[in-house]
XYZ file of C-alpha atoms in Angstrom:
353
model
C 33.674 9.864 -77.891
C 34.924 6.278 -78.346
C 33.743 3.305 -76.351
C 37.124 3.253 -74.628
C 36.667 6.832 -73.557
C 33.243 5.994 -72.170
C 34.698 3.191 -70.091
C 37.484 5.443 -68.862
C 34.967 8.077 -67.848
C 33.050 5.467 -65.876
C 36.170 4.306 -64.107
C 36.925 7.857 -63.053
C 33.446 8.328 -61.549
C 33.298 5.055 -59.498
C 35.563 6.226 -56.640
C 33.225 9.169 -55.973
C 30.150 6.919 -55.723
C 32.001 4.458 -53.432
C 33.002 7.147 -50.895
C 29.448 8.499 -50.809
C 28.052 4.999 -50.339
C 30.454 4.274 -47.457
C 29.465 7.490 -45.701
C 25.798 6.609 -46.013
C 26.329 3.143 -44.518
C 28.371 4.562 -41.655
C 25.652 7.123 -40.919
C 22.977 4.417 -41.093
C 24.957 2.245 -38.694
C 25.323 5.098 -36.211
C 21.608 5.864 -36.380
C 20.724 2.187 -35.889
C 23.107 1.932 -32.933
C 21.646 5.022 -31.277
C 18.120 3.788 -31.957
C 18.893 0.391 -30.457
C 20.459 2.059 -27.426
C 17.396 4.269 -26.949
C 15.092 1.252 -27.161
C 17.211 -0.671 -24.655
C 17.096 2.264 -22.265
C 13.347 2.735 -22.746
C 12.474 -0.908 -22.165
C 15.041 -2.036 -19.595
C 16.416 0.914 -17.600
C 14.286 1.793 -14.575
C 13.156 5.337 -13.813
C 12.946 6.571 -10.176
C 9.282 5.683 -9.747
C 7.158 2.819 -8.497
C 3.821 1.879 -10.019
C 0.903 0.822 -7.840
C -1.331 -1.618 -9.737
C -4.524 -3.453 -8.748
C -3.575 -6.671 -6.976
C -5.606 -9.843 -6.564
C -8.538 -10.080 -4.169
C -8.283 -12.975 -1.704
C -11.082 -14.763 0.122
C -10.535 -14.138 3.811
C -11.657 -17.634 4.826
C -8.463 -18.884 3.185
C -6.472 -16.934 5.791
C -8.427 -17.452 9.008
C -8.993 -20.683 10.949
C -10.451 -21.123 14.442
C -9.473 -24.539 15.811
C -11.787 -26.324 18.209
C -14.757 -24.011 17.640
C -18.034 -24.542 15.847
C -18.042 -22.094 12.968
C -20.769 -20.798 10.678
C -20.683 -21.737 7.015
C -20.973 -18.646 4.856
C -23.280 -18.387 1.854
C -21.361 -15.413 0.482
C -17.730 -14.408 0.170
C -15.510 -11.904 1.945
C -12.459 -10.532 0.136
C -9.422 -8.583 1.256
C -7.833 -6.362 -1.374
C -4.187 -5.913 -2.286
C -1.945 -3.606 -4.285
C 0.952 -4.704 -6.465
C 3.979 -2.412 -6.502
C 6.476 -2.643 -9.348
C 9.561 -0.799 -10.526
C 9.017 1.163 -13.728
C 10.958 1.532 -16.972
C 10.617 4.573 -19.224
C 8.124 2.735 -21.442
C 6.239 1.528 -18.375
C 6.114 5.079 -17.032
C 4.563 6.393 -20.232
C 2.031 3.551 -20.376
C 1.099 3.995 -16.707
C 0.535 7.717 -17.230
C -2.433 6.869 -19.468
C -3.872 4.068 -17.310
C -6.467 5.123 -14.712
C -5.854 1.960 -12.708
C -2.197 2.775 -12.020
C -0.662 5.351 -9.697
C 2.959 6.435 -10.116
C 4.856 7.209 -6.918
C 8.357 8.719 -6.687
C 10.812 6.124 -5.419
C 11.999 8.338 -2.552
C 8.466 8.383 -1.126
C 8.529 4.590 -0.676
C 12.248 4.222 -0.032
C 13.661 7.397 1.505
C 17.410 7.836 1.586
C 19.043 5.110 3.667
C 16.048 2.756 3.566
C 16.200 -0.470 1.571
C 13.513 -2.709 0.114
C 14.261 -5.211 2.865
C 13.707 -2.531 5.509
C 10.344 -1.740 3.923
C 9.381 -5.407 3.775
C 10.247 -5.954 7.450
C 8.209 -2.929 8.498
C 5.221 -4.091 6.445
C 5.408 -7.579 7.949
C 5.514 -6.129 11.464
C 2.445 -3.992 10.761
C 0.643 -7.042 9.370
C 1.410 -9.036 12.522
C 0.213 -6.188 14.744
C -2.973 -5.759 12.729
C -3.773 -9.471 12.951
C -3.639 -9.453 16.733
C -5.752 -6.318 16.992
C -8.238 -7.747 14.467
C -8.613 -10.886 16.590
C -9.131 -8.836 19.758
C -11.800 -6.627 18.163
C -13.629 -9.592 16.625
C -13.663 -11.611 19.844
C -15.006 -8.643 21.798
C -17.776 -8.216 19.214
C -18.752 -11.894 19.579
C -19.021 -11.809 23.361
C -15.571 -12.917 24.507
C -13.500 -11.120 27.105
C -10.033 -10.192 25.937
C -7.160 -8.191 27.368
C -4.189 -6.652 25.656
C -1.324 -4.300 26.359
C 2.069 -3.308 25.024
C 5.128 -1.326 26.012
C 4.424 1.254 23.323
C 5.522 1.910 19.759
C 9.225 2.175 19.075
C 10.759 4.570 16.571
C 13.046 2.926 14.046
C 14.644 4.682 11.101
C 14.074 8.410 10.657
C 13.908 9.715 7.093
C 16.319 12.567 6.313
C 14.454 15.838 5.870
C 11.286 14.464 7.477
C 9.164 16.137 10.135
C 10.658 13.879 12.809
C 14.296 14.608 11.984
C 15.916 16.515 14.832
C 12.911 15.919 17.089
C 12.653 12.157 17.534
C 15.496 9.714 17.940
C 15.829 6.086 16.935
C 14.865 3.992 19.955
C 12.311 6.478 21.314
C 9.191 4.657 22.529
C 5.919 6.456 21.820
C 3.449 5.858 24.657
C 0.819 8.509 23.808
C -0.392 10.602 20.882
C -2.293 13.801 21.665
C -2.548 12.642 25.298
C -4.244 9.364 24.323
C -2.374 6.105 25.107
C -0.762 4.269 22.183
C -0.461 0.479 22.288
C -0.015 -0.599 18.672
C 1.690 0.786 15.582
C -1.479 0.438 13.495
C -3.471 2.516 15.954
C -0.861 5.257 15.804
C -0.742 5.305 11.998
C -4.543 5.566 11.831
C -4.652 8.445 14.294
C -1.957 10.344 12.444
C -3.722 9.897 9.112
C -6.882 11.395 10.575
C -4.989 14.679 10.822
C -3.827 16.993 8.028
C -0.488 17.969 6.554
C 0.780 20.968 8.494
C -0.950 20.045 11.762
C 1.195 20.298 14.871
C 0.723 17.168 16.988
C 2.145 15.990 20.282
C 3.825 12.678 21.031
C 4.646 11.494 24.520
C 7.761 9.352 24.400
C 10.094 7.442 26.651
C 13.744 8.160 25.975
C 15.871 6.186 28.382
C 14.664 7.194 31.828
C 12.961 10.386 30.620
C 9.352 11.030 29.625
C 9.190 13.780 26.997
C 6.405 15.578 25.154
C 7.501 16.286 21.583
C 5.687 18.460 19.061
C 5.945 17.536 15.381
C 4.568 19.346 12.352
C 3.145 16.665 10.065
C 4.680 16.558 6.612
C 3.542 15.166 3.263
C 4.760 12.140 1.349
C 5.404 14.453 -1.587
C 4.314 17.955 -2.643
C 0.554 18.018 -3.124
C -0.084 14.686 -1.389
C -2.678 15.192 1.383
C -1.535 12.159 3.385
C 0.201 13.338 6.586
C 3.326 11.523 7.732
C 5.909 11.816 10.475
C 8.717 10.220 8.487
C 9.731 7.329 10.731
C 9.379 3.564 10.735
C 7.604 2.258 13.824
C 6.860 -1.097 15.405
C 5.002 -2.299 18.462
C 7.157 -3.456 21.361
C 6.167 -5.899 24.090
C 2.649 -6.589 22.798
C 0.637 -8.922 25.059
C -2.732 -10.461 24.210
C -4.854 -12.771 26.323
C -7.411 -14.517 24.115
C -9.888 -17.092 25.468
C -9.821 -19.116 22.222
C -7.244 -19.744 19.520
C -7.552 -17.872 16.241
C -4.977 -18.393 13.504
C -4.326 -15.950 10.669
C -1.892 -16.763 7.877
C -0.685 -13.616 6.127
C 0.591 -15.454 3.008
C 3.360 -12.877 2.458
C 0.962 -9.931 2.353
C 2.328 -6.955 4.283
C 0.910 -3.829 5.871
C -2.055 -3.191 8.193
C -4.856 -2.612 5.671
C -6.422 -6.094 5.931
C -7.303 -5.597 9.604
C -10.970 -4.733 9.013
C -11.615 -7.743 6.783
C -9.820 -10.126 9.150
C -12.082 -8.955 11.979
C -15.207 -9.403 9.871
C -14.121 -12.894 8.789
C -13.597 -13.969 12.413
C -16.982 -12.542 13.397
C -18.602 -14.300 10.454
C -17.155 -17.657 11.494
C -18.086 -17.304 15.177
C -21.473 -15.652 14.780
C -24.601 -17.812 14.449
C -25.711 -15.473 11.668
C -24.046 -15.341 8.248
C -23.011 -11.685 8.028
C -22.487 -11.859 4.257
C -26.183 -12.555 3.550
C -25.045 -14.383 0.439
C -23.214 -11.375 -1.050
C -19.681 -10.968 -2.400
C -18.191 -8.305 -0.147
C -14.753 -6.768 -0.579
C -13.182 -4.312 1.805
C -10.116 -2.590 3.107
C -9.099 -0.579 6.149
C -6.920 -0.763 9.224
C -8.556 -1.746 12.504
C -7.801 -0.027 15.799
C -8.182 -1.616 19.201
C -11.393 0.372 19.802
C -12.919 -0.861 16.523
C -12.212 2.299 14.530
C -11.426 1.809 10.840
C -8.411 3.742 9.609
C -7.377 4.960 6.143
C -5.183 2.984 3.780
C -3.026 3.562 0.715
C -3.765 2.450 -2.826
C -7.529 2.974 -2.677
C -7.786 3.457 -6.450
C -6.119 0.108 -7.105
C -8.292 -1.596 -4.495
C -11.480 -0.325 -6.118
C -10.410 -1.947 -9.371
C -9.414 -5.078 -7.450
C -12.925 -5.273 -5.984
C -14.415 -4.835 -9.461
C -12.187 -7.620 -10.803
C -13.408 -9.895 -7.991
C -17.038 -9.270 -8.956
C -17.897 -7.751 -5.576
C -21.435 -6.533 -4.885
C -20.300 -4.257 -2.087
C -17.010 -2.630 -1.112
C -16.328 -1.401 2.415
C -14.189 1.744 2.310
C -12.603 3.688 5.206
C -14.349 7.010 5.696
C -11.136 8.927 5.006
C -10.706 7.199 1.614
C -14.322 7.371 0.473
C -14.115 10.405 -1.830
C -11.108 8.957 -3.653
C -12.881 5.608 -3.978
C -15.942 7.285 -5.512
C -13.691 9.139 -7.955
C -11.959 5.892 -8.938
C -15.280 4.137 -9.527
C -16.688 7.001 -11.594
C -17.358 6.073 -15.206
C -17.163 2.328 -14.572
C -20.072 0.235 -15.809
C -20.843 -1.603 -12.576
C -23.508 -2.142 -9.968
C -20.943 -2.489 -7.168
C -21.853 -0.281 -4.221
C -19.319 1.636 -2.137
C -20.015 2.095 1.581
C -18.108 4.472 3.848
C -17.269 3.004 7.270
C -15.714 4.678 10.303
C -15.956 1.659 12.621
C -16.353 -2.083 12.364
C -19.913 -1.635 13.638
C -20.605 0.572 10.592
C -19.279 -2.211 8.380
C -21.430 -4.900 10.015
C -24.507 -2.703 9.769
C -23.853 -2.008 6.070
C -23.700 -5.757 5.432
C -26.899 -6.561 7.316
């Protein structure tokens, strides 16, 4: 074969190699595009879940001031605990699934159909305001002051579709009693409900216009397998009235919900009492406070245990109903922090003595 023939043979083969090369580049481009799209979805598109993460612990003396009164200087620190809630991407969901500090919650549990983030925020702020007033009342009673309080009841707001309350309660109903016991504040009602179990049939006495009705509701769950009983309504106190002999100011600093009630009460007592109730310790805690001094359960106990650890607490006060979950969360952690179960504020003060 001549050199010319060799060159001709090469020229005949080049078109075949070029078509194959073009196909390979096209395929590579498609694969890269799909890969990039998958990565964008994984990192930026949210899945229908929220993640509860440990939030910061705050010193309660930064929230509470008592003008015009001689207060006791504390040798220790009191901390309230918080939970951060964030939307989750696919990557975040996978990471959270392997992180013991994080709890994943279906979005519809936090924001049922028809409820917005703003609705949730308003409800949380209302519960915070109610809990502050009740915390002040309980603390002043424990330090020897006479206080009086009342309300017009607890009004029903939005009703979640498919909830236990749907078809039984109506928006605008005012709850005045639960299981034949008077109800004054939304926090008290939430605590009493959470002392029951999913599937329990409970009775609410409500005002609907000019009528007084007794309504039976079977308590539901937030989601299948969740032991926390719920009614499925938003509620808020109406016409609350407090008569306090001294002024106590609490600044919520954009924290919502009722779970700081216990620690607010203890902080007020610590400032007004001649004895430093901290005894020089770093004490973290959580729990709602009822008008009779009972401590109610809260959400996010796992995250709050880790928040207490991050704050370097010696002792963490835990509502009785959350104690088993708190012990489970603390298990395996290298710490000397002690958990104490409390059913009342008196239990908490005794544990700190």
